[in-house]
mmCIF file of C-alpha atoms in Angstrom:
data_model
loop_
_atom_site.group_PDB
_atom_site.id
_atom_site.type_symbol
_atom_site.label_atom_id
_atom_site.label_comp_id
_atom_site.label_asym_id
_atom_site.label_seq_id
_atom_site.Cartn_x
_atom_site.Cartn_y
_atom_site.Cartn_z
ATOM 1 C CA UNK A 97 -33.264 17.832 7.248
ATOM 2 C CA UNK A 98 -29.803 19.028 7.687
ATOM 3 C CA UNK A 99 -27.304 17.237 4.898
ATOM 4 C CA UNK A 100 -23.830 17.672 6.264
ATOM 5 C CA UNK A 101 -20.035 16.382 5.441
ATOM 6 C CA UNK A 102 -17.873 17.916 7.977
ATOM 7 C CA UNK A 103 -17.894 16.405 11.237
ATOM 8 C CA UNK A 104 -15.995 18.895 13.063
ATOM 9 C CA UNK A 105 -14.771 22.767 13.000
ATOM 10 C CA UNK A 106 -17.044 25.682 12.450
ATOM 11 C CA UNK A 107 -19.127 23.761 10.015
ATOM 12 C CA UNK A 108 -20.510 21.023 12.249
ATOM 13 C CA UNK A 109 -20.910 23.547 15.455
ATOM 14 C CA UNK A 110 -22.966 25.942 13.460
ATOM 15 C CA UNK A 111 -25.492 22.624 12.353
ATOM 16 C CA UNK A 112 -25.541 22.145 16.195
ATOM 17 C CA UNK A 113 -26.770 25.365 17.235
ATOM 18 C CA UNK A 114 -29.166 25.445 14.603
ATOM 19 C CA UNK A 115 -30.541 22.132 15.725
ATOM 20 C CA UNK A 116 -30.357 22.571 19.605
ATOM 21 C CA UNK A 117 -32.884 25.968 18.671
ATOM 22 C CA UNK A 118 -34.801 24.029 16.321
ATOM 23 C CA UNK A 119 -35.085 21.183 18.463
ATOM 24 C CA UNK A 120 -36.593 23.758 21.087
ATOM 25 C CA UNK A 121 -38.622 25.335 18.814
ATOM 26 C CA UNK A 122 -41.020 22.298 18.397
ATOM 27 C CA UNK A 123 -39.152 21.382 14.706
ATOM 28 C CA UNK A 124 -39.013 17.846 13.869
ATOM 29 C CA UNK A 125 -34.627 17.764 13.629
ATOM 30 C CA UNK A 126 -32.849 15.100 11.179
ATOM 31 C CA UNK A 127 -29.245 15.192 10.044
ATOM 32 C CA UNK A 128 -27.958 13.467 7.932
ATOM 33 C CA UNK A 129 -23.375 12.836 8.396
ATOM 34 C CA UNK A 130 -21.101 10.531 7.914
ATOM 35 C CA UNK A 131 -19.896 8.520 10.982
ATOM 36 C CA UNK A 132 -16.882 9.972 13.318
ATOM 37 C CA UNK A 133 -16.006 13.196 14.755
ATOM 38 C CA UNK A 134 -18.379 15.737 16.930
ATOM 39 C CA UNK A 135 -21.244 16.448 14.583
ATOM 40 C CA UNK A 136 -23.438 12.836 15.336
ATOM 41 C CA UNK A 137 -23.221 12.927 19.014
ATOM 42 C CA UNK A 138 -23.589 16.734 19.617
ATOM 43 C CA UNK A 139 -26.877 17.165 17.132
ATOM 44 C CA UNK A 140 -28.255 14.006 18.558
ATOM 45 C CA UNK A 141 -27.800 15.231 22.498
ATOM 46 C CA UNK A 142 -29.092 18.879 20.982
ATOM 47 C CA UNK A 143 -32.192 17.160 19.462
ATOM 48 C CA UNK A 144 -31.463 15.793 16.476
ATOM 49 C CA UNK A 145 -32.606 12.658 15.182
ATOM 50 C CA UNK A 146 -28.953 11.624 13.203
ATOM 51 C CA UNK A 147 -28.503 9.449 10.375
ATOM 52 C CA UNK A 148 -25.836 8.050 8.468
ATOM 53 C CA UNK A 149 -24.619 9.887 5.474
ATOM 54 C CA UNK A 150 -21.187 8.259 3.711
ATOM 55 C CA UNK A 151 -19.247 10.889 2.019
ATOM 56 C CA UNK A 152 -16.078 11.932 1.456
ATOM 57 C CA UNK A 153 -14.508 15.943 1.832
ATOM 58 C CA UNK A 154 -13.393 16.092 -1.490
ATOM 59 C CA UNK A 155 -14.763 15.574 -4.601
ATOM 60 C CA UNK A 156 -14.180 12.117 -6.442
ATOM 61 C CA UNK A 157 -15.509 8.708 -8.105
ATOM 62 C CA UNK A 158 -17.443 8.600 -4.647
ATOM 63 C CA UNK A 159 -20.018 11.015 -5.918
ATOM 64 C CA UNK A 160 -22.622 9.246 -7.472
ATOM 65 C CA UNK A 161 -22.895 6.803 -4.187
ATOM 66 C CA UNK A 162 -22.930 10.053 -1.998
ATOM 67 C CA UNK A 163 -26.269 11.504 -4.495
ATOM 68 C CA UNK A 164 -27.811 8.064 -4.095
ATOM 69 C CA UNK A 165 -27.384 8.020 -0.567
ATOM 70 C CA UNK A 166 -28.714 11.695 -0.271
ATOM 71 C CA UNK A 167 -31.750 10.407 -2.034
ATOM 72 C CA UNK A 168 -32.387 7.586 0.006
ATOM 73 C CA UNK A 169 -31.869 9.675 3.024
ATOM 74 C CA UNK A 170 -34.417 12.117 1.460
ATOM 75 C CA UNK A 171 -36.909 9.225 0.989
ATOM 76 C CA UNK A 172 -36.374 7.817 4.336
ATOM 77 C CA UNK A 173 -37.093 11.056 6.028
ATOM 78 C CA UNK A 174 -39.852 12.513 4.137
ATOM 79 C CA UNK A 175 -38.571 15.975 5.009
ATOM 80 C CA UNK A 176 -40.417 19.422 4.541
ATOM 81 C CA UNK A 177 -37.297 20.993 3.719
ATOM 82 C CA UNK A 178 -33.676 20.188 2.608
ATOM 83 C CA UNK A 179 -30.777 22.277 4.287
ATOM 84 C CA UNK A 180 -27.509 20.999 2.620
ATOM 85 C CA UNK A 181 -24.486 22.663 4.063
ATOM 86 C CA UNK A 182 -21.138 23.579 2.588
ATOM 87 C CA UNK A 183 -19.820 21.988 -0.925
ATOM 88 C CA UNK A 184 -20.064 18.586 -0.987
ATOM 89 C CA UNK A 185 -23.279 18.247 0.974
ATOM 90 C CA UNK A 186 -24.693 21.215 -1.168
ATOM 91 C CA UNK A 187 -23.432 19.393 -4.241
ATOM 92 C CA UNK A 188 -24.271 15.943 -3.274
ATOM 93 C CA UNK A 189 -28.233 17.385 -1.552
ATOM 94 C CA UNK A 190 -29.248 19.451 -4.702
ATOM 95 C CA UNK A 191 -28.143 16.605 -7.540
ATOM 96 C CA UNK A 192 -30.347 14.206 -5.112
ATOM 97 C CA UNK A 193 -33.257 16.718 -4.550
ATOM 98 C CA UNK A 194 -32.909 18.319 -7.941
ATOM 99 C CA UNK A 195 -35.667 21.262 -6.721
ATOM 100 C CA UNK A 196 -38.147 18.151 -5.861
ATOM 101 C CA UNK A 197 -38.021 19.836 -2.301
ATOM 102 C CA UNK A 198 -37.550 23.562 -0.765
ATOM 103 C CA UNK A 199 -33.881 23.376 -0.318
ATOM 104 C CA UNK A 200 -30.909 25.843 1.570
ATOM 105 C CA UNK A 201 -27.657 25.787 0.227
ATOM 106 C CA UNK A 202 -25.187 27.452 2.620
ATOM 107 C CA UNK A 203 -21.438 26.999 1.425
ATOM 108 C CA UNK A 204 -19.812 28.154 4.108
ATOM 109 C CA UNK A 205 -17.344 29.730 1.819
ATOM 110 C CA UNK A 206 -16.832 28.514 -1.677
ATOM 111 C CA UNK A 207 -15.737 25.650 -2.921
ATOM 112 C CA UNK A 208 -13.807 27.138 -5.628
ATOM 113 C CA UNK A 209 -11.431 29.445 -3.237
ATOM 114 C CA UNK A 210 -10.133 26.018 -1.599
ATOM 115 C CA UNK A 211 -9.099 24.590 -5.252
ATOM 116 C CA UNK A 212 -6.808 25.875 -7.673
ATOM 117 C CA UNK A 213 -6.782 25.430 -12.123
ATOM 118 C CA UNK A 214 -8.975 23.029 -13.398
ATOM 119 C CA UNK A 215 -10.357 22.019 -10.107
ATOM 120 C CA UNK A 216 -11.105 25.401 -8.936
ATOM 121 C CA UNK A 217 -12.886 25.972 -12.677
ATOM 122 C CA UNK A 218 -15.200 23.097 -12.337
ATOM 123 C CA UNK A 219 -16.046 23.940 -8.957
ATOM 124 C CA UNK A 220 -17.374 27.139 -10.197
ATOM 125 C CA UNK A 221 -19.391 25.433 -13.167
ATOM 126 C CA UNK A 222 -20.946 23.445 -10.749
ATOM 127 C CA UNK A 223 -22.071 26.238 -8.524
ATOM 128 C CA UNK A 224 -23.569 28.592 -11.315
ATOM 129 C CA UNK A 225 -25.168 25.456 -12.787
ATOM 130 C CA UNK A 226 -26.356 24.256 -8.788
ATOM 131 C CA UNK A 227 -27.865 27.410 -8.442
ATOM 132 C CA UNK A 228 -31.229 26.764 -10.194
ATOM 133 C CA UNK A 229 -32.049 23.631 -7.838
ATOM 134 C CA UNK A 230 -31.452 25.752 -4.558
ATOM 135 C CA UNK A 231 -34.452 28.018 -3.076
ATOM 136 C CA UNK A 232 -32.301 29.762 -1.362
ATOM 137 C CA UNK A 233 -28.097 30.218 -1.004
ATOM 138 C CA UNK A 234 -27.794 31.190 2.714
ATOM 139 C CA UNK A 235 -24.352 33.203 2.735
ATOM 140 C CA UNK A 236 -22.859 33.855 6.368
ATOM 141 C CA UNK A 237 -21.491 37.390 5.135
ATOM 142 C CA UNK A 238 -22.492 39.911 2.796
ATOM 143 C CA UNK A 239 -19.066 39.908 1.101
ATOM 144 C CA UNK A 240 -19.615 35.842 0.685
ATOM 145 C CA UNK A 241 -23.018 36.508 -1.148
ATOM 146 C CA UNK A 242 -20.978 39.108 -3.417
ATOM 147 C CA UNK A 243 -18.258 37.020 -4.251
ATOM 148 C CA UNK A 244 -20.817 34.342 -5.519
ATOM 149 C CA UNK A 245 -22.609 37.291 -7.430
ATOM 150 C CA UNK A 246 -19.134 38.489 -8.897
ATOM 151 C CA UNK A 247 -18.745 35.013 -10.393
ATOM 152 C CA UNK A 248 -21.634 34.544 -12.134
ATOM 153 C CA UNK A 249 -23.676 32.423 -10.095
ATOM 154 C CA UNK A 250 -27.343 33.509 -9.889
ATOM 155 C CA UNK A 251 -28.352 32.544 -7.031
ATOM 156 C CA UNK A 252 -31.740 33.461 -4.712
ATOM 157 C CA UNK A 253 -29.662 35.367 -2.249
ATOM 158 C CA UNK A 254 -30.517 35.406 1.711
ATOM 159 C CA UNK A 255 -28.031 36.322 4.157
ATOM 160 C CA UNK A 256 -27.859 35.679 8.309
ATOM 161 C CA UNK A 257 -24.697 36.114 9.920
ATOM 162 C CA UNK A 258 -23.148 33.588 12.190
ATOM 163 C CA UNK A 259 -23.447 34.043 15.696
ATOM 164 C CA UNK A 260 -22.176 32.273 19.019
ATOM 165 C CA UNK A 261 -23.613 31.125 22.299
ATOM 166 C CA UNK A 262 -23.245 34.203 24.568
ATOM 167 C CA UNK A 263 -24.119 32.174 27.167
ATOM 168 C CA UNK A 264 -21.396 29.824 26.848
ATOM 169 C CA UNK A 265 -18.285 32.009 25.124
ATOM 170 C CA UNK A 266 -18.103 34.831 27.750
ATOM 171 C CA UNK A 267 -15.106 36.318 29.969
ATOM 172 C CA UNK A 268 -14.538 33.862 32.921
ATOM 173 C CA UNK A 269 -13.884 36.594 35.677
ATOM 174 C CA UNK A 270 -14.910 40.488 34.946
ATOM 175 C CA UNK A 271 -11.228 41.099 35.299
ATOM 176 C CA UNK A 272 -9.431 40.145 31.998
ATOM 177 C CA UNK A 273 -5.864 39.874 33.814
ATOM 178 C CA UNK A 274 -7.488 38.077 36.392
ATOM 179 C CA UNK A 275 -9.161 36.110 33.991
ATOM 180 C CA UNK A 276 -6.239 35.656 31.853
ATOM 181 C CA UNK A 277 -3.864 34.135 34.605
ATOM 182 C CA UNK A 278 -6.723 31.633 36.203
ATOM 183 C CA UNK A 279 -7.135 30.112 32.421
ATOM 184 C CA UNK A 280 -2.990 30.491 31.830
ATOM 185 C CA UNK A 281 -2.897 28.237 35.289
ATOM 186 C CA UNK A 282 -5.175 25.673 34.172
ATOM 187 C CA UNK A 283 -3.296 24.867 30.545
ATOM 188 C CA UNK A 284 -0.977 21.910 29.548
ATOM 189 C CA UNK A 285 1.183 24.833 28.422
ATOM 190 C CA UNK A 286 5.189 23.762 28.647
ATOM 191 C CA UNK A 287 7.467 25.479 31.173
ATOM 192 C CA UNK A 288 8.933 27.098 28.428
ATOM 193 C CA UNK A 289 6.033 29.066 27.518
ATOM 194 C CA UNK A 290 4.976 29.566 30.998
ATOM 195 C CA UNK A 291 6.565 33.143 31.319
ATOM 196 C CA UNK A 292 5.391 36.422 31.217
ATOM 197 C CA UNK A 293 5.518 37.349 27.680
ATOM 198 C CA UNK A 294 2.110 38.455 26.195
ATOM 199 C CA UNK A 295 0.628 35.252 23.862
ATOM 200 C CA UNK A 296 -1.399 34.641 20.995
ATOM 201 C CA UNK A 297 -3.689 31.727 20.173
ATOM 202 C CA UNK A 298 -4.626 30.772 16.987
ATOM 203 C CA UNK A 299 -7.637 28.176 17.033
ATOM 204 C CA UNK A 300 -8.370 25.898 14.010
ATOM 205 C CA UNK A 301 -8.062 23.104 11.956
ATOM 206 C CA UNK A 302 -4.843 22.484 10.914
ATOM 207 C CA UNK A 303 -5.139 22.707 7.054
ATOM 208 C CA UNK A 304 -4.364 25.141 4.199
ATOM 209 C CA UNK A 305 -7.585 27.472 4.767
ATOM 210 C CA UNK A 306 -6.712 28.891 7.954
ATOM 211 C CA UNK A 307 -3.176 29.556 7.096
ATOM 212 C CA UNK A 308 -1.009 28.251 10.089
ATOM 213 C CA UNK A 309 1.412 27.862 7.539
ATOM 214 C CA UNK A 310 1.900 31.542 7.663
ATOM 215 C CA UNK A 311 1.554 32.666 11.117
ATOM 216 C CA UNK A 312 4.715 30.594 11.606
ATOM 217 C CA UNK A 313 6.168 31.919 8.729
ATOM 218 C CA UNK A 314 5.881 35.437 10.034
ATOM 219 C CA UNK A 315 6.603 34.158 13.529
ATOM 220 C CA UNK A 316 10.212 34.948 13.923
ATOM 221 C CA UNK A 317 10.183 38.187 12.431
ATOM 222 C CA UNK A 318 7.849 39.182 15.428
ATOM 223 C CA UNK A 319 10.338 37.750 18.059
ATOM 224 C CA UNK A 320 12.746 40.431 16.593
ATOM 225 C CA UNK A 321 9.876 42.698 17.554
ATOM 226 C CA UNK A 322 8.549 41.447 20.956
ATOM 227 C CA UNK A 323 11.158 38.441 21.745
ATOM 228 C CA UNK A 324 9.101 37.009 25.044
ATOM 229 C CA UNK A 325 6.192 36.454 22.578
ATOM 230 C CA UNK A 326 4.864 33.080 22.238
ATOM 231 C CA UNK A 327 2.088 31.212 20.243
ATOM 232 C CA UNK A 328 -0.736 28.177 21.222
ATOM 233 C CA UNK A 329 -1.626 26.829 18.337
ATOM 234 C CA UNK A 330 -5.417 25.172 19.351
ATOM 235 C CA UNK A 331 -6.702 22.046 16.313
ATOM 236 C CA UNK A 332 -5.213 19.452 14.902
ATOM 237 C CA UNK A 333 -5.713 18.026 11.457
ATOM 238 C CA UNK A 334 -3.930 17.226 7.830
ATOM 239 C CA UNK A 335 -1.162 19.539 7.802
ATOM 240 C CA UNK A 336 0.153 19.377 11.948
ATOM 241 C CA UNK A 337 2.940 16.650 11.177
ATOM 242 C CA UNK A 338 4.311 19.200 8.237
ATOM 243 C CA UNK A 339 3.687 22.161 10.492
ATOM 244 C CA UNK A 340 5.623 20.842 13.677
ATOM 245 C CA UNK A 341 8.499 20.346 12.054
ATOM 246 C CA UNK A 342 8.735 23.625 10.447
ATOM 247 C CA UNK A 343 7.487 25.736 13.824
ATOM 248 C CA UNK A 344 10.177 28.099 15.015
ATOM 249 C CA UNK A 345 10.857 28.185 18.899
ATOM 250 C CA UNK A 346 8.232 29.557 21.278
ATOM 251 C CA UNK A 347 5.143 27.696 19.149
ATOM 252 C CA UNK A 348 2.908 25.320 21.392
ATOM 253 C CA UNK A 349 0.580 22.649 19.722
ATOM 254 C CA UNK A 350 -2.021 22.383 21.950
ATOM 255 C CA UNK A 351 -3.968 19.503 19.339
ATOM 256 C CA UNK A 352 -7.419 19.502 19.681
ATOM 257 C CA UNK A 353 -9.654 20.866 22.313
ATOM 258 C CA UNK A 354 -13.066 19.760 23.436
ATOM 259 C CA UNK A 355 -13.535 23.287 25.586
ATOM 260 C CA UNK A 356 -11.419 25.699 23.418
ATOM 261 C CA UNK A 357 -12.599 28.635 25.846
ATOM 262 C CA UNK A 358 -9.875 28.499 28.450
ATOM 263 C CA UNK A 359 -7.590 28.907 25.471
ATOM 264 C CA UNK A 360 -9.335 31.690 23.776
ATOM 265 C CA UNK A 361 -9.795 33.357 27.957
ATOM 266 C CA UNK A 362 -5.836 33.362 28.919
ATOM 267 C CA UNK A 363 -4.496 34.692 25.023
ATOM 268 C CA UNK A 364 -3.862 38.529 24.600
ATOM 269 C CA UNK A 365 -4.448 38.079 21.161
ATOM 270 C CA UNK A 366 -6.435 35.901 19.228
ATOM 271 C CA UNK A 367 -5.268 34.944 15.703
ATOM 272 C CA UNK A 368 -6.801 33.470 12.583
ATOM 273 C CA UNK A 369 -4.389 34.063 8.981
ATOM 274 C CA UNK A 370 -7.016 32.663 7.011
ATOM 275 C CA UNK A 371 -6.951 31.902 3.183
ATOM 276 C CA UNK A 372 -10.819 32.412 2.717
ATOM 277 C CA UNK A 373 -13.519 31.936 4.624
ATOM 278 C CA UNK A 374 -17.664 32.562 4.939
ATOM 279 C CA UNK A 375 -17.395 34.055 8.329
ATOM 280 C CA UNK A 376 -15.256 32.183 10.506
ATOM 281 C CA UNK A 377 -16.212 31.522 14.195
ATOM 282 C CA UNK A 378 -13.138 31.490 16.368
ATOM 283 C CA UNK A 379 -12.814 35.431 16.194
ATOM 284 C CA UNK A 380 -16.945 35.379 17.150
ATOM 285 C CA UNK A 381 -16.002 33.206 20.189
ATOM 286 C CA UNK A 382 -12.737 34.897 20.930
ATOM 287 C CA UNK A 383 -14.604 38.496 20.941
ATOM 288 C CA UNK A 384 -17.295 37.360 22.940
ATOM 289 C CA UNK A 385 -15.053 36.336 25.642
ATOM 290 C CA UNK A 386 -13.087 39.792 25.657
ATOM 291 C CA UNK A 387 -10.241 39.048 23.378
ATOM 292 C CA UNK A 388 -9.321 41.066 20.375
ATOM 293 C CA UNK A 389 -8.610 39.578 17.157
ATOM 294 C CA UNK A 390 -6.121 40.128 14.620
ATOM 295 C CA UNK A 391 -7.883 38.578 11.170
ATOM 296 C CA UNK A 392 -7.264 38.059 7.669
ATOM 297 C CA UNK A 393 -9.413 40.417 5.407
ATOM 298 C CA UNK A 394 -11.022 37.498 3.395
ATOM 299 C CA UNK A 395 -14.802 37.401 3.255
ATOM 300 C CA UNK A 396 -16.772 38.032 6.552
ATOM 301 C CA UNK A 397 -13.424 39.488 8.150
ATOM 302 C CA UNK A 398 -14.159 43.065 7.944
ATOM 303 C CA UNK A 399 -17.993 42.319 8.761
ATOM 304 C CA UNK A 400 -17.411 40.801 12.318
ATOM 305 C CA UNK A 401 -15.365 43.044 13.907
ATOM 306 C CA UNK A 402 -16.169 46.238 15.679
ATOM 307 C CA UNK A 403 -15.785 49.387 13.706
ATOM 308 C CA UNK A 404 -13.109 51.065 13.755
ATOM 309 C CA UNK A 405 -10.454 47.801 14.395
ATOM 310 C CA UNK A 406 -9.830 46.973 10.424
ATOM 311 C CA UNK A 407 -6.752 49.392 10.679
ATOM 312 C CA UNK A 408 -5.549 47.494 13.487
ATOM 313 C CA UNK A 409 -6.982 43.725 13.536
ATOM 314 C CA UNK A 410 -7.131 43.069 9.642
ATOM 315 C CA UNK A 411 -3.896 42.148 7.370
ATOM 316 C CA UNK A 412 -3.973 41.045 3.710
ATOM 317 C CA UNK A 413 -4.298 37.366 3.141
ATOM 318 C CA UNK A 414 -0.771 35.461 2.684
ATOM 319 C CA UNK A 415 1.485 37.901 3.439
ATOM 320 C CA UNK A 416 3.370 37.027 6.551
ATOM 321 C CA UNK A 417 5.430 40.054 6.273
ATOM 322 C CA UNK A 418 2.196 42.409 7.276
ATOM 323 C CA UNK A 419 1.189 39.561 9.633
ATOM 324 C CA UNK A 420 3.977 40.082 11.456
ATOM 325 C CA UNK A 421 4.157 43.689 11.603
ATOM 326 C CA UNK A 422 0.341 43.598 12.997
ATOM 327 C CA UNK A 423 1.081 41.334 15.460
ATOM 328 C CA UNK A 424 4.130 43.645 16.651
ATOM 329 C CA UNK A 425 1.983 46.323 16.761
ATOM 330 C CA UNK A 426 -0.650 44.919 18.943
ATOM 331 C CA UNK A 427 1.374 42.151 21.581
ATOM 332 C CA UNK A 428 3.936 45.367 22.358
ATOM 333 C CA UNK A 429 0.507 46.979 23.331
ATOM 334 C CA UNK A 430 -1.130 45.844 26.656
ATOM 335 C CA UNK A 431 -3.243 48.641 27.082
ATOM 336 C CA UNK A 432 -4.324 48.984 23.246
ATOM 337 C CA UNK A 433 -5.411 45.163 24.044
ATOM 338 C CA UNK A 434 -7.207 45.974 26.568
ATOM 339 C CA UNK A 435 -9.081 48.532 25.014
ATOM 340 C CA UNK A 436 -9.553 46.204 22.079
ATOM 341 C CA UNK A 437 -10.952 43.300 23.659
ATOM 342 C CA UNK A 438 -13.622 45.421 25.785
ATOM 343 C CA UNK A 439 -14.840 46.969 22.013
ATOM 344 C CA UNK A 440 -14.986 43.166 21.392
ATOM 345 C CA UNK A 441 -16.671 41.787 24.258
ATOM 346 C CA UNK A 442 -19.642 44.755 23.439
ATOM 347 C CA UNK A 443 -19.574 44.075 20.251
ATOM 348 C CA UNK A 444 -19.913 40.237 20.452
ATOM 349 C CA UNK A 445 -22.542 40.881 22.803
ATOM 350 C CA UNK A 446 -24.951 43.377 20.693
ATOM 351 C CA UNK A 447 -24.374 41.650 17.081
ATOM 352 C CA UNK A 448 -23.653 38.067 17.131
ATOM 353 C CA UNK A 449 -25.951 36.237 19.534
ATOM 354 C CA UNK A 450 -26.631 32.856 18.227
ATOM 355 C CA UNK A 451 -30.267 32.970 19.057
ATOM 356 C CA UNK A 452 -30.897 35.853 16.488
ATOM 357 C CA UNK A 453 -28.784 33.556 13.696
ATOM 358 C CA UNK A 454 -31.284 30.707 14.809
ATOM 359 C CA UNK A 455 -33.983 32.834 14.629
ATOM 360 C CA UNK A 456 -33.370 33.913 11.466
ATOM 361 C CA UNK A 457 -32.674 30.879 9.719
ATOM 362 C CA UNK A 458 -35.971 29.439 10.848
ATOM 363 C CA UNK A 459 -37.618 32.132 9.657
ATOM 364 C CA UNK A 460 -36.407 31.611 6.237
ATOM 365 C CA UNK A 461 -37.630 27.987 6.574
ATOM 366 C CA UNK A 462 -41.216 29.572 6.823
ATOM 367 C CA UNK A 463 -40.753 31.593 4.304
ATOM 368 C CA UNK A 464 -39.959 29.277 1.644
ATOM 369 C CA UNK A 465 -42.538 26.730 2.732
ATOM 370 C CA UNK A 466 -45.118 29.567 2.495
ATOM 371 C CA UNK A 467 -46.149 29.465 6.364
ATOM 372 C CA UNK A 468 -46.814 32.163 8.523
ATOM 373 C CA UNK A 469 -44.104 32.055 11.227
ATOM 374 C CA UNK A 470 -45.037 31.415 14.914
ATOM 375 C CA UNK A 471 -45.108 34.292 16.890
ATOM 376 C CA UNK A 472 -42.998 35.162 19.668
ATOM 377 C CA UNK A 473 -45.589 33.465 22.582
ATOM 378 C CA UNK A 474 -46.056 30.713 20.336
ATOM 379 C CA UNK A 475 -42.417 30.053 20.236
ATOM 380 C CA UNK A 476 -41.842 30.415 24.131
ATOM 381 C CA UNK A 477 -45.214 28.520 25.056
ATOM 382 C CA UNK A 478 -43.205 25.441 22.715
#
């Protein structure tokens, strides 16, 4: 049984890969959300039996409801294993399960880098304390799994790497300008955007954590740079109202998309400022459909691109100054892009196929239920 909160983003597409191979793999599915956005539908067309799970995103006098209705979930479902997923569900999953049941916690980055003072205190508490009653804390980079270790939280430590459906996120024509200008034709973009500057996309929620706030910040600076430059930003959520009205000129809000690949397929650059993170996706997709990415180095950054491209494709968190400067760099660049995105596109291709993060993640399953897992003809003849 999957236990999730988000309904949408990164969070709620990695549940639905998981499930869809799951689902395949002859595993008896169940999630358990709360009503509204992608996650329902998608698991439940990928194989998933779906339940309702109330809870809020944030912590609050909601709790106790949310444990209870973990627990009755739990009882309802009779599952072999618990996989809660991110902070509230892992907080909510483990105070309901309380070790009762092999249980996953994957936090999908900490809860205590998206708080600050007493908040972000408590939130570690918790997760030091939370520890005990999880089997296993998945981390989706090895530099997540240290930053839990460098806060004291002794956890059982496993860690698969996300991964993305090669089938699916892949270069629409073998030609990138080729493939670049068919996507560019097909987008709502404004004729003001429409001209033959190079541009970036940045795809995400619209929220603190992936740090829109400062790609526009650093936005004009690169105009002084490369002046035909303009930027798509792809998501919508909590912070667009504030955002729009503080976007310079040549910005785009796109809102949300349900296909983000024509997006990711006509951008020269991809572009993701991120505060933290576990291991975020949109650089995984972007890469795999032969775009390079220019990254934050917060956790799983470094880890998921190609070597050799953190001189080029990482800048230090909030600091739109060296965002800026990065982006110059790269935009004035065609060819380096180029050259970049192939590295990506191979490098997509050999390390993050979703299959393998599936794979893996089932395996664990077995391994903490003390099964033998089935082998490779057993899991085809399914």
């Amino acid at each position: 049984m999957h236990l999730v909160q988000p309904v949408d983003g990164g969070v709620a597409r990695v549940v639905t890969d998981l499930v869809r191979a799951q689902a395949a793999g002859g595993l008896r599915v169940v999630v358990g959300c709360p009503p509204g956005g992608r996650l329902a539908d998608e698991a439940r067309d990928a194989g998933a039996e779906v339940l309702t799970w109330r809870a809020g995103r944030a912590p609050g006098p909601g709790l106790p409801a949310e444990v209870l209705g973990a627990a009755r979930l739990v009882r309802r479902v009779r599952p072999d294993l618990v996989h809660a997923h991110s902070a509230k569900a892992g907080l909510a999953g483990r105070l309901a399960v309380r070790g009762s049941l092999p249980t996953v916690f994957q936090p999908h980055a900490w809860s205590f880098d998206a708080v600050g003072g007493a908040t972000a205190a408590l939130a570690l508490r918790w997760e030091r304390f939370g520890a005990r009653w999880a089997d296993r804390v998945l981390c989706v980079s090895e530099s997540e799994r240290r930053e839990g270790e460098s806060e004291g939280i002794a956890g059982h430590w496993s860690v698969i790497r996300n991964g993305v459906d090669l089938d699916h996120f892949r270069p629409g024509r073998p030609d990138p300008e080729q493939d670049r200008a068919e996507a560019r034709a097909g987008l709502p973009l404004p004729d003001g955007l429409r001209g033959d500057g190079p541009l970036a996309v940045c795809v995400g929620r619209l929220c603190p954590q992936k740090g829109q706030d400062i790609l526009l910040r650093a936005w004009p600076e690169l105009l002084g740079a490369v002046p035909k430059a303009r930027l798509a930003l792809v998501g919508d959520g909590p912070d667009g109202e504030r955002l729009r009205r503080t976007a310079p000129p040549g910005v785009f809000f796109a809102g949300a998309a349900a296909d983000i690949r024509p997006w990711l397929r006509a951008a020269d650059l991809v572009v993701l400022p991120s505060r933290w993170e576990g291991m975020a996706l949109a650089p995984l997709e972007a890469m795999a459909c032969g775009r390079p990415v220019l990254v934050s180095d917060v956790s799983g950054a470094r880890e998921s691109l190609p070597s050799g491209q953190g001189r080029l494709c990482l800048v230090p968190p909030e600091d739109p100054t060296a965002l800026a400067k990065a982006l110059g760099r790269l935009l004035a660049e065609p060819r380096l892009l180029a050259e970049l995105g192939e590295q990506a596109r191979q490098h997509a291709r050999t390390d993050f196929d979703v299959r393998r993060t599936a794979d893996a993640v089932t395996g664990l399953y077995h391994e903490l239920l003390g099964r033998p897992r089935p082998s490779n003809q057993e899991r085809i003849s399914r």
